[in-house]
Every structure is written in C-alpha cells, then in structure tokens.
Coordinates of C-alpha atoms in Angstrom, one line a residue:
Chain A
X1 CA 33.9 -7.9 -43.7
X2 CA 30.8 -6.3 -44.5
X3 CA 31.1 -7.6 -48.4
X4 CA 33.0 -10.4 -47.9
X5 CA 31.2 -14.1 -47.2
X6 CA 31.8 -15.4 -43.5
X7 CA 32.1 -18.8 -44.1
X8 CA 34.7 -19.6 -42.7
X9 CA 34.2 -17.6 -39.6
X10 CA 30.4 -19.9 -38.9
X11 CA 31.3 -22.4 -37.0
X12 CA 32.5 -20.5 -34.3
X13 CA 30.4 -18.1 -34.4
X14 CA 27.4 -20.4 -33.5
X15 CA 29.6 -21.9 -30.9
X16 CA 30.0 -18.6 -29.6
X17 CA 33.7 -18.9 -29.5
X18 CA 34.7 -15.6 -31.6
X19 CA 36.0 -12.8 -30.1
X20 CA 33.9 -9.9 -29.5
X21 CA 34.7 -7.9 -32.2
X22 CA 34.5 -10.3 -34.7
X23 CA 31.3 -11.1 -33.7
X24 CA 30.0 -7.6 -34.2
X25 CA 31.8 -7.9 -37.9
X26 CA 29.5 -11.0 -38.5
X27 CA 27.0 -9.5 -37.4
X28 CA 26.8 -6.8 -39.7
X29 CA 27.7 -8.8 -42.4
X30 CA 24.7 -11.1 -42.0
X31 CA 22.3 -8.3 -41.9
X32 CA 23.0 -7.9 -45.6
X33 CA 23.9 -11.4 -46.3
X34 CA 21.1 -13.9 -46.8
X35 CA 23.1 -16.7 -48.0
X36 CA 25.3 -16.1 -45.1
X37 CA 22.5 -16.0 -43.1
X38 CA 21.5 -19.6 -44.2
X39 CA 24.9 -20.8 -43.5
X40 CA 24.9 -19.7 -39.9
X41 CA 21.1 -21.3 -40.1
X42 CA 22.2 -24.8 -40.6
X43 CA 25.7 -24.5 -38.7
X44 CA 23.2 -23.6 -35.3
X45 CA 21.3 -26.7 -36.1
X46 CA 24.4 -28.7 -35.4
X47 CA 25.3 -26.7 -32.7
X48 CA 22.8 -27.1 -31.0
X49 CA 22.8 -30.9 -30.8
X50 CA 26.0 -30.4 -28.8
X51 CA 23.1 -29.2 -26.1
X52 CA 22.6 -33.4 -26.1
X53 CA 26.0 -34.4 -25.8
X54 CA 27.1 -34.1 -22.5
X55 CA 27.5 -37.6 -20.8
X56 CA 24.4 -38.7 -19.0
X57 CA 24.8 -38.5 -14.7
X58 CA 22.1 -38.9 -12.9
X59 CA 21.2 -36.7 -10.4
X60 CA 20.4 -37.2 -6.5
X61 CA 17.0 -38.1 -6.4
X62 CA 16.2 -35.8 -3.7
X63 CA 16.6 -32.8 -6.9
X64 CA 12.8 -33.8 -8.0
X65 CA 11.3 -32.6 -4.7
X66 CA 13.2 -30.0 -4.0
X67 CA 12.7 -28.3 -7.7
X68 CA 8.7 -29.1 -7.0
X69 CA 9.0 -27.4 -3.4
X70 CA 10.7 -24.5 -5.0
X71 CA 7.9 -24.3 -7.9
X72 CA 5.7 -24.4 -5.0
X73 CA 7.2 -21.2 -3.4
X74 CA 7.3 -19.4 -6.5
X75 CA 3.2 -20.3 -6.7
X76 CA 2.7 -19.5 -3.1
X77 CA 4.7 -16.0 -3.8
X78 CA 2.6 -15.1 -6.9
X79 CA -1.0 -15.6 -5.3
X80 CA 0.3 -13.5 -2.3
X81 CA 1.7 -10.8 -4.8
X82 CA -1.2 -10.6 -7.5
X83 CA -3.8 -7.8 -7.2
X84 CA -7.2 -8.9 -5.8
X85 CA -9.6 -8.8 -8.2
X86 CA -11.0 -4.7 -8.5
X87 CA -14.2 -4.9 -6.9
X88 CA -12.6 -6.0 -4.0
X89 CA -9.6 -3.3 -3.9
X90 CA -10.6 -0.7 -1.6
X91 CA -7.2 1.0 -3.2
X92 CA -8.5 0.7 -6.3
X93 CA -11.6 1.9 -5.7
X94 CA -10.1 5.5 -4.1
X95 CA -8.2 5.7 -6.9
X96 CA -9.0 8.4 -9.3
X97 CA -9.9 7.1 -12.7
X98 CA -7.3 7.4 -15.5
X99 CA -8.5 9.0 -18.7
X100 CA -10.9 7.0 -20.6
X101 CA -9.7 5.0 -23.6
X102 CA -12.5 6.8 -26.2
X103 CA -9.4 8.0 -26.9
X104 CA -8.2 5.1 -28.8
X105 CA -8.0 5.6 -32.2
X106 CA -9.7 3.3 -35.1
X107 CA -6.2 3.0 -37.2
X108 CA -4.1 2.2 -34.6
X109 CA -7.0 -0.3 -33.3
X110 CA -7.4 -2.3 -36.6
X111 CA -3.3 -2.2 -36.9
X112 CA -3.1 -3.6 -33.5
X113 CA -5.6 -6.3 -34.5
X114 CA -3.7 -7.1 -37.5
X115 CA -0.2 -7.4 -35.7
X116 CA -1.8 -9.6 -33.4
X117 CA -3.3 -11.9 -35.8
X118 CA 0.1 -12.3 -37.6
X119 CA 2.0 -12.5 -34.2
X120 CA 3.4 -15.6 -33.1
X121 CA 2.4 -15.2 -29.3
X122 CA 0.5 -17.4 -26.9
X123 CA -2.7 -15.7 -29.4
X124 CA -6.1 -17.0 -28.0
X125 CA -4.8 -16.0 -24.8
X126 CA -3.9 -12.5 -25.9
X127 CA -7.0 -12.2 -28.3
X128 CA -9.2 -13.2 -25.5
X129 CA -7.9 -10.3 -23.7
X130 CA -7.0 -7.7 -26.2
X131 CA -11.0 -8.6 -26.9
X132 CA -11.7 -7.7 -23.4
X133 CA -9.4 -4.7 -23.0
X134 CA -10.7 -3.1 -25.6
X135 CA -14.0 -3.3 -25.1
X136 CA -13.5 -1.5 -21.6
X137 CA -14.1 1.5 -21.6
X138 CA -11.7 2.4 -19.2
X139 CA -9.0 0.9 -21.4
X140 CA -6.0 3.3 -21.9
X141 CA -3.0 3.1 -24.2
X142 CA 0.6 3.5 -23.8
X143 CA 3.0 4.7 -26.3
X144 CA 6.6 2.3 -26.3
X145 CA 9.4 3.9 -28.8
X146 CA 12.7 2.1 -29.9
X147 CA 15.7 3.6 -28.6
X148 CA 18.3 4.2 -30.6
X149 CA 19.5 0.5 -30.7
X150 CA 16.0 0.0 -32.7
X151 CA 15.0 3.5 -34.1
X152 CA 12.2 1.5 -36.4
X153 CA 10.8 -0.2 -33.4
X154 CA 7.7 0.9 -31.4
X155 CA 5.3 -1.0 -29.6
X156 CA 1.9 0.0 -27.6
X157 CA 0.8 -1.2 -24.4
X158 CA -3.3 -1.6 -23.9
X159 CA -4.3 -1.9 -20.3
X160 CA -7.0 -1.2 -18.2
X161 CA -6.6 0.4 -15.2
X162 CA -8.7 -1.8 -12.8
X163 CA -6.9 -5.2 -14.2
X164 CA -3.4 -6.1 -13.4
X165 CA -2.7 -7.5 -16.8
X166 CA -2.3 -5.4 -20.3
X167 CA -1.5 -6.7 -24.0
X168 CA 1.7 -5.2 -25.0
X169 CA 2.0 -4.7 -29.1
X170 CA 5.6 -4.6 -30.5
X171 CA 6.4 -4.2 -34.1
X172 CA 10.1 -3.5 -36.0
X173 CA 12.2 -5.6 -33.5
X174 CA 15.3 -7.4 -34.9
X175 CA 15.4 -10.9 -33.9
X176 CA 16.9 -10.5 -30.3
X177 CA 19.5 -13.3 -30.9
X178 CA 19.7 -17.0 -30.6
X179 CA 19.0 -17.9 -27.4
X180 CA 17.5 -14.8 -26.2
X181 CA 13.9 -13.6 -26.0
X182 CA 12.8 -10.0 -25.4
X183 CA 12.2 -9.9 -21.8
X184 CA 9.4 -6.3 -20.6
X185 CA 10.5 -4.7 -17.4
X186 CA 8.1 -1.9 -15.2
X187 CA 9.9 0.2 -14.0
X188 CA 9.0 1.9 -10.1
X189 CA 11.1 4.9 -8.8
X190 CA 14.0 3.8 -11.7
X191 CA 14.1 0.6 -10.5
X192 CA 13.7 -2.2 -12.9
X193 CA 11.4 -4.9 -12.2
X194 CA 11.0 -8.1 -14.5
X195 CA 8.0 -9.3 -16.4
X196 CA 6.8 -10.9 -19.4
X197 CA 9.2 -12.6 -21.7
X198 CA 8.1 -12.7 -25.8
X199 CA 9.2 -13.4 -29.2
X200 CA 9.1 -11.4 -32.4
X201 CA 7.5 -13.2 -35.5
X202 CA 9.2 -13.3 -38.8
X203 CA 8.4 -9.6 -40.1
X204 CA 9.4 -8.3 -36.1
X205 CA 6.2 -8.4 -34.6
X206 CA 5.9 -9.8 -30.6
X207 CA 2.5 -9.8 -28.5
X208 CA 2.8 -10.3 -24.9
X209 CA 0.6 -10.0 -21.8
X210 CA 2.5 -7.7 -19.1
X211 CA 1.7 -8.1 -15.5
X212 CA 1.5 -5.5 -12.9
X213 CA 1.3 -6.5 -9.2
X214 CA 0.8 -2.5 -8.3
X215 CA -1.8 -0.5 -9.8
X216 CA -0.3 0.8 -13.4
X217 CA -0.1 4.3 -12.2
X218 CA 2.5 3.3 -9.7
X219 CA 4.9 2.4 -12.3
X220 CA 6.5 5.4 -14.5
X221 CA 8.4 3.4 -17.1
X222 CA 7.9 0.8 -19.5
X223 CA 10.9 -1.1 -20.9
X224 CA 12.2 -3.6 -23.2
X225 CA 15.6 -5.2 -23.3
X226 CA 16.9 -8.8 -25.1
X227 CA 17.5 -11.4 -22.9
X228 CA 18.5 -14.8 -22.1
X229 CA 16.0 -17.1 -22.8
X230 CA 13.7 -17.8 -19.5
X231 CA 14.5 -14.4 -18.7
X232 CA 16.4 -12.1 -16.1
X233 CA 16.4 -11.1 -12.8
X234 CA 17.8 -7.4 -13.9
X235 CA 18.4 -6.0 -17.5
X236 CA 21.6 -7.0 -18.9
X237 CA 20.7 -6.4 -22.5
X238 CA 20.5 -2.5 -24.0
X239 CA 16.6 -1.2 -24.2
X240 CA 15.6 -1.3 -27.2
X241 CA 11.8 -0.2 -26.4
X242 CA 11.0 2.6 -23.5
X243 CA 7.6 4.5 -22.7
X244 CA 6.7 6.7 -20.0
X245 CA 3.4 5.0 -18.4
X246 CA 2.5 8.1 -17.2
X247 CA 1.4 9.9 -20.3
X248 CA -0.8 7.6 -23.0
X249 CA -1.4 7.9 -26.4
X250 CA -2.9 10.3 -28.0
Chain B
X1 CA 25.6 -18.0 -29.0
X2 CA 25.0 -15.6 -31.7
X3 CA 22.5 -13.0 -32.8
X4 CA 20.9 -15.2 -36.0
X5 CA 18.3 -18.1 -35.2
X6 CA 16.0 -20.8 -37.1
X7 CA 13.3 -22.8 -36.7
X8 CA 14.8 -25.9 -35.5
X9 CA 14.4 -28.6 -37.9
X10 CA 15.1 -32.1 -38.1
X11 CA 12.9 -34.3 -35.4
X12 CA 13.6 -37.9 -35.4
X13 CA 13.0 -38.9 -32.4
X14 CA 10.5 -36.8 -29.5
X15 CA 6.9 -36.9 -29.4
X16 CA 7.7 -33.3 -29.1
X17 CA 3.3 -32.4 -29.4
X18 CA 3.0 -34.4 -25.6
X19 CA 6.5 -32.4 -24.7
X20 CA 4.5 -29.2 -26.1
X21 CA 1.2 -29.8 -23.9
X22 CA 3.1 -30.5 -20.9
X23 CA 4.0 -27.1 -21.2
X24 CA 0.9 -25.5 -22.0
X25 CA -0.4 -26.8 -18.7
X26 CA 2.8 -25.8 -16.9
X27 CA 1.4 -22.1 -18.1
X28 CA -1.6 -22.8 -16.4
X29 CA 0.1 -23.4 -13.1
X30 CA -0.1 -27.0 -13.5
X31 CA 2.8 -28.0 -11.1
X32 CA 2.3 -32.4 -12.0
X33 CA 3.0 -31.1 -15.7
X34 CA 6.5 -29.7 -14.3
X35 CA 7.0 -32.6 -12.4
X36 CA 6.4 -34.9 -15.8
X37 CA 8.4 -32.4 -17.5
X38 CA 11.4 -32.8 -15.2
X39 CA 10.9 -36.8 -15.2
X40 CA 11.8 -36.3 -18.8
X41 CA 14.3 -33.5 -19.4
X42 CA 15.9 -33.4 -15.5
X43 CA 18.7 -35.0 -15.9
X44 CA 19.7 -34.1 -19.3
X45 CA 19.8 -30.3 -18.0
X46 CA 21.8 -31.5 -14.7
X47 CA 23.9 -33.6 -16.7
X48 CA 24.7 -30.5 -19.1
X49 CA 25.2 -28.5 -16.0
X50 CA 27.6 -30.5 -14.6
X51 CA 29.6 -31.0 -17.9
X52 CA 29.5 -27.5 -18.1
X53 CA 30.3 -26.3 -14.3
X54 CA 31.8 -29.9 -12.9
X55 CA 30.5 -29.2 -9.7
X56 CA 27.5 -31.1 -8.5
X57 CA 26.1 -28.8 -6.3
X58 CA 26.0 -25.9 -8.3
X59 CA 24.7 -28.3 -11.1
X60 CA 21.9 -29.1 -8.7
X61 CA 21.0 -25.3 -8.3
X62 CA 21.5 -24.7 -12.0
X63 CA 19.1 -27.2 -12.8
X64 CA 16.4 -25.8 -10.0
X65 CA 16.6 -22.6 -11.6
X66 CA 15.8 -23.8 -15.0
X67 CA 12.7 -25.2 -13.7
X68 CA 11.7 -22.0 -12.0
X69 CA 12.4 -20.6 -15.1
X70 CA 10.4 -22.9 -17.0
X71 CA 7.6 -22.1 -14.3
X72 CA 8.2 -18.6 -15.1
X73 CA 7.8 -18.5 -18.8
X74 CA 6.2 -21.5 -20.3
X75 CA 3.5 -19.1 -21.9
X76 CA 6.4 -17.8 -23.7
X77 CA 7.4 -21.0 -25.4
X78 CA 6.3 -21.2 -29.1
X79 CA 6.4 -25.2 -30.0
X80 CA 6.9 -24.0 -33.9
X81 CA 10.6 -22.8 -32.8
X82 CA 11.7 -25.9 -31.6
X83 CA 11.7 -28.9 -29.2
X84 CA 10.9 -28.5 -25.8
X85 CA 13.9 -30.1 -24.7
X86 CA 16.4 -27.8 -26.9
X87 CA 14.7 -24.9 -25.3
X88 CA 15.4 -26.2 -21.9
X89 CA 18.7 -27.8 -22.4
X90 CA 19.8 -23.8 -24.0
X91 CA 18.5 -21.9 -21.3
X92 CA 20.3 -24.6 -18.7
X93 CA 23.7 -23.5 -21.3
X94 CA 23.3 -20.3 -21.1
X95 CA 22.9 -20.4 -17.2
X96 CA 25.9 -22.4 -17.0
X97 CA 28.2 -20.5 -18.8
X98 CA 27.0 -17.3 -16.9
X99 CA 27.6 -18.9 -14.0
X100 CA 31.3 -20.1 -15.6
X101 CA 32.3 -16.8 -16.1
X102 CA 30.6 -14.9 -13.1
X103 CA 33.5 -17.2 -11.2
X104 CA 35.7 -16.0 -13.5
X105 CA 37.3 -19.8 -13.7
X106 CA 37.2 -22.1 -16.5
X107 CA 38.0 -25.3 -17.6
X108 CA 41.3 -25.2 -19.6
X109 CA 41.9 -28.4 -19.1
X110 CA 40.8 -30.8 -22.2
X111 CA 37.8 -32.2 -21.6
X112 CA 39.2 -35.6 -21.1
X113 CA 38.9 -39.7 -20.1
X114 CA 39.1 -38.3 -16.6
X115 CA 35.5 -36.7 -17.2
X116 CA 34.4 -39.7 -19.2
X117 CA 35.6 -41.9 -16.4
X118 CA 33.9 -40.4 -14.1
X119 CA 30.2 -40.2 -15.6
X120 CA 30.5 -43.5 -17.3
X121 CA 27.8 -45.9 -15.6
X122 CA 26.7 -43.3 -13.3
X123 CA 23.5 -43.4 -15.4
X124 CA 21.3 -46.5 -16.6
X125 CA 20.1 -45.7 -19.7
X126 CA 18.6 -49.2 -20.2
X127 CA 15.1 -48.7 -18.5
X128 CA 12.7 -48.4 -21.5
X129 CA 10.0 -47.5 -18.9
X130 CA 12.3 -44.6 -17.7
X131 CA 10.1 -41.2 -19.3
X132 CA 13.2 -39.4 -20.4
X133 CA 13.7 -42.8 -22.9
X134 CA 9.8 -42.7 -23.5
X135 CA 10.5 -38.7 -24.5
X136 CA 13.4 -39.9 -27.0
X137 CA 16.0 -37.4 -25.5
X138 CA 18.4 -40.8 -24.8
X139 CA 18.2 -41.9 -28.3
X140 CA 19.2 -38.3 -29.3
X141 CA 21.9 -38.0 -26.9
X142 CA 23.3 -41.5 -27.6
X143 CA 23.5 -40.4 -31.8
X144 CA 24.9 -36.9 -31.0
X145 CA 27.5 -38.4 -28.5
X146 CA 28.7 -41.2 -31.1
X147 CA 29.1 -38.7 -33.7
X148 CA 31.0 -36.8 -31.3
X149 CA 33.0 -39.4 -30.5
X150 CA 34.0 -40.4 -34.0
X151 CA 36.0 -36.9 -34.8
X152 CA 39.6 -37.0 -34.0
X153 CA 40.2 -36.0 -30.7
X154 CA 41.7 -32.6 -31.6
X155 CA 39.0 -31.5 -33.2
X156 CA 36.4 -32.8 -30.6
X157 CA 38.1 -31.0 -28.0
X158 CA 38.3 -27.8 -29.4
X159 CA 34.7 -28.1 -30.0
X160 CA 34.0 -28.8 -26.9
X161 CA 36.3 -26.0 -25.0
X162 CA 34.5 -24.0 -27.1
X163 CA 31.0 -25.1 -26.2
X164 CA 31.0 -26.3 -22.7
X165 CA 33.8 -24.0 -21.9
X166 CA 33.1 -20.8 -23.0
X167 CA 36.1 -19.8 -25.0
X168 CA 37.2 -18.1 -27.7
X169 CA 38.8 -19.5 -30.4
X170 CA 42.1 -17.8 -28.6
X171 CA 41.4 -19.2 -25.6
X172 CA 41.3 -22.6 -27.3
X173 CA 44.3 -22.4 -29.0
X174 CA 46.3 -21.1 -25.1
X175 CA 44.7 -24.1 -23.8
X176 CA 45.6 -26.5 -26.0
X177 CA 49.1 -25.6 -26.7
X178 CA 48.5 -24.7 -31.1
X179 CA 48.9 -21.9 -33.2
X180 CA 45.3 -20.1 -33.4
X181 CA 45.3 -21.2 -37.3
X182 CA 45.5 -24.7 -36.4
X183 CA 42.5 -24.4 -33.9
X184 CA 40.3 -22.6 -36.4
X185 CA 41.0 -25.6 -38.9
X186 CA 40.1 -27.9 -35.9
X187 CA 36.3 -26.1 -34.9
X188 CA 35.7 -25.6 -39.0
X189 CA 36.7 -29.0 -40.2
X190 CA 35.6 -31.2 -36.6
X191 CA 32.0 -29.2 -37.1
X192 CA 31.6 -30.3 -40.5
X193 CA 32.2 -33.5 -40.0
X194 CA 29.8 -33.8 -37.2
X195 CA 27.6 -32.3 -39.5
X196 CA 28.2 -35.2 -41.9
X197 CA 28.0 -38.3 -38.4
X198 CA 24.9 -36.1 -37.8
X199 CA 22.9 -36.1 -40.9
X200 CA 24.4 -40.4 -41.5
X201 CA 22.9 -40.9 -38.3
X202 CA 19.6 -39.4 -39.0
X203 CA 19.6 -37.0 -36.1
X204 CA 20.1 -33.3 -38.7
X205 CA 16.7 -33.9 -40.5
X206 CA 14.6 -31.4 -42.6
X207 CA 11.2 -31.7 -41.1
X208 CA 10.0 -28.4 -39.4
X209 CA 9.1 -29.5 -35.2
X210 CA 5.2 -27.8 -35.0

C-alpha cells in the first residue's frame, strides 16, 4: 500500500466508510504521498458538501430558547467557577510563591515568539497575553513532550502563578485529522479535566490559552490528545503531548 | 472522517466574514451573537441531526450540544479553514454518528421516499427574510441536494449509508443486498459524478474562504 497510489480507495475514505485497517494503510501511504494527498484534498471538498444535503425540517420553535437558556447556564457556571482575580484570593495570597521565571531562557523566549507569530491561533489574544506573561516576573514555564505517538512533538506552557490563564506553545504536531482539533486536558489526582481546544498551522505549530479554575499547582499533569472538533468531555484520542506541571523548565 | 484536511475552498454563496464576526463575539461571551448564529445555521444542524439519528428528540439535544459547543470553543475557530457553517454542520456529524454508534443501532434501511416523504414541506424555504436564506446556507443546500439527486439511485444511496449512516463499505454492500465490488464502483463512480453536478452547479469553487 505504502508505494502504491490510493485512488481508488479516496472516496471512501473521506466518507469515512473504510474499514479500520485500511484506513491505517491510507494513512501511511499519504504521509509519503503528496499527490495522493491532493486527491484526498479535493475528494473532502465534495464530501463535505454532503454536510448540506440532508432535507430541510424545521425544528420546534421552542429549540431557540432552550439552546439560549442552556448557553446561559454554561455562562452562569463559568463566572461561578473562574478564579477571583489574585488580589482578592486570600488562597492565593497564602500560597507560597512558585519559583520565579528569571529562569526563562532568551532562546527559548525568542523561539516561542517566533512560533507564535507564525501560529494560526486566536494571535492578538495570545500575543496580548504571552506580552503580559512574560513580562511577570513571576511567570514560570512548563515543559510538554510528545509521547511516543509524536516523538518530534513538544510544546511549553507559560503561566503565571497568580493568573488562571497560561499560553501553551506547541510545535511538531501532525495535523490531528479532519474534523478533529487538539483538545489540552489538566489533569488533578489522574483525573482528566477538559480545556482549551487549538489547531496546528501548516509547519505543526498550535498556540492556545489554557484555563485553570484551581491554582496551577493543584494540577500535576498537563495533557494533549486529538479530538473531535468542539471538543470532549473525556480523552478519547491517544496523548500525543504530556508534562508534569509540577517541575518547570529549566 | 479521515486523518488529511484542507482549507475549504470554493464559496459561492455565504457572507461567510458576518458568519466569521458572529463568532468572534460569541468568544467574547456575546450570547445575542449565538442566538443570530442559530437563527442562521439552527436548523441546518437539527435537520442533519435528524437525517442522521431519525429521532427528533435526540436531534433536538444534538443540536443543543453543538451550540454549547460552539459557546465552548468559538475562540478556536480559524475563519481561514473554512465556513462557519461547515464547521458547525461537521461537529453536529460527528456528534451524530457518535451518538449512532454509542446505541449501537443503525440505519440499514436505504435511505428512502419514506424519509423524503416525510421532511418534504415540513420546511418553508421561501421566506427571503428568513436569516438562514440571508446567510446563503439554503441556496447551498438546495445545489448540493439536486446534485444529489441527479446520481442514480444506487449510487446515491451508498453514498449516503455511508455518510449519514456510518458504514463501512461492507456494511453497505450487507445492507444493500451487492457484492462489496459493486458497492465500491457505486461510492467511487456516484462521488465523482457529484463532483462533476457540484462543480456545473457552481457550488465546488477555487476561491480560498478568509
């Protein structure tokens, strides 16, 4: 399979109607193939117009309001889960102070800046704050690794400790798949929790900011896994990034 | 559906920039954006819900949950990989089908007049005031559906088992009674044709969305 063209075998694979292991075969096959790769390219672009196709019902009007009263929940859920801001944390002010982020170094600095200027993220957002992070002094970096499904992969997380939002920097990530995104999980006492969603630019770079509703000490784990697009409640795509948030970078 | 993307392409139809800011202010926690949002794209995604799980109640929750995911993750959407719409109308496919086989029953049956019966006229697609016409997605569907509708009626089916079903190939071919050679044929030769309706139409253009 590896060597020999897959045309015939496109069409179903961008309806996702081949069997498991032939989809592995294609796989590998288009990771060496670009032409191949441009077949499946244009095939999606049809296949994805089936998205339009289905016959037009309408639904019961009563679906508006209760999609807006459940956005409403979800709003009235987040304000009541995020962090109050530092100053006014009496468990953040007890809290011994992390390790300075002096400690950052200039290389990796100016090759986090350049990832982020050729990342496709939300970027004013995440330079505005990268800006701010590292200026802090108290800003700390994590170290993120690819596992052995992405051993090129690593990615850094900047935070600082009185903030509940970091910049997450992730470089050498395959594209995670059509219709998936990379989806970040903190992880507290093993357990998974989700968080930000992102995509990789062309050359496998993805910026994303990464929430904590606990102070970052209280999670030990960093993760990364592919994902459906608009994310999951619990991983159900292999890690392809991990990093202990309990030691940073050196 | 498979591991290799694009940049969609080919945008005839949406003010997809207005689609794009709507969304940007859904980030912001701008709940009237999602409200103008759904006025547009809400019943396409229930509509591909319920073609997908033919059940109206689970369509309805379906549908919820891609708003919530939408509320979720709008900062994540990058308007230079596609339409606003595609992006909804996949995630509402991909919940679908998870929730197909998390039941662990699918439609074998072909998808059929009954179906078509059924949703015909449920929907007035004449209101040019109505947003989701304003937003272009009915002048999209309408070309995509009468493509669809001009392959032969093998090949459309297998296509869509395939796509609003969730099978395999194999599974195509047990639930249409043909040799696995013959339903190949059907997906390769019915999706190139629709290629062909597509691109006549004016739907599969070149221009980069963003």
């Amino acid at each position: 399979m590896q060597n020999k063209h897959i045309d015939d075998l496109v069409d179903a694979y961008v309806l996702g109607a081949l069997e498991e292991d032939e989809v592995d075969a294609v796989d590998r096959h288009l990771d060496e193939c670009i032409l191949c790769r441009e077949l499946v390219l244009q095939a999606q672009q049809s296949a994805e117009l089936l998205l339009y196709a289905a016959p037009e019902v309408a639904p019961p009007p009563s679906l508006r309001s209760r999609v807006l009263a459940r956005i409403a929940e979800e709003k009235a859920t987040m304000k009541h889960s995020s962090l109050p801001p530092r100053e006014d944390s009496e468990r953040h002010r007890t809290e011994p102070e992390p390790q300075i982020g002096s400690a950052l170094p200039r290389s990796p600095l100016r090759r986090l800046l350049q990832a982020l200027r050729s990342a496709p993220a939300p970027a004013g957002q995440v330079d505005a704050m990268l800006r701010d992070l590292l200026a802090n002094p108290q800003c700390v970096v994590w170290q993120v690794t690819g596992t052995d499904v992405a051993p090129g992969a690593y990615a850094r997380l900047i935070a600082s400790p009185g903030s509940p939002s970091g910049v997450l920097v992730a470089s050498g990530l395959r594209h995670p798949g059509a219709g998936n995104a990379y989806q970040v999980w903190l992880l507290r006492g093993g357990q998974p929790l989700p968080n930000a969603l992102f995509n990789i630019n062309r050359v496998g770079i993805g910026v994303s900011i990464v929430r904590a509703d606990e102070p970052w000490h209280d999670f030990d784990t960093l993760a990364v896994t592919p994902e459906p697009e608009g994310g999951s409640l619990a991983p159900t795509g292999p890690i392809v990034l991990v990093g202990s948030l309990v030691e940073q970078a050196s | 559906m498979c591991r290799y993307d694009r940049r969609e392409k080919g945008a005839l139809f949406e003010p997809t920039f207005d689609d794009a800011k709507l969304v940007e202010r859904v980030a912001g926690g701008d709940e009237d954006a999602l409200g103008q949002l759904y006025d547009r794209f809400g019943q396409a995604i229930y509509s591909l819900c319920l073609r997908i799980v033919h059940d109206g109640a689970t369509a309805e929750e379906l549908t919820q949950e891609v708003f919530v995911r939408l509320w979720r993750s709008a900062a994540s959407f990058q308007p230079a990989r596609g339409r606003v719409s595609t992006w909804l109308l996949r995630i509402a496919h991909n919940l679908a089908l998870n929730e197909l086989r998390r039941r662990q029953s699918r439609p074998v049956v072909a998808p059929d007049a009954d179906w078509e019966a059924t949703s015909a006229g449920l929907a007035d697609t004449s209101d040019e005031s109505d947003p989701a016409r304003a937003a272009g997605i009915r002048e999209r569907a309408d070309a995509v559906q009468r493509a669809l509708a001009q392959l032969p009626v093998p090949q459309r089916h297998a296509i869509e088992l395939a796509f609003f079903g969730g099978l395999s190939q194999s599974e195509v071919a047990a639930a249409q009674g043909e040799p696995l050679g013959t339903v190949k044929s059907r997906i390769r030769v019915g999706m190139q044709r629709l290629r062909e309706l597509l691109v006549a139409a004016g739907v599969d253009g070149v221009d980069e969305v963003g």
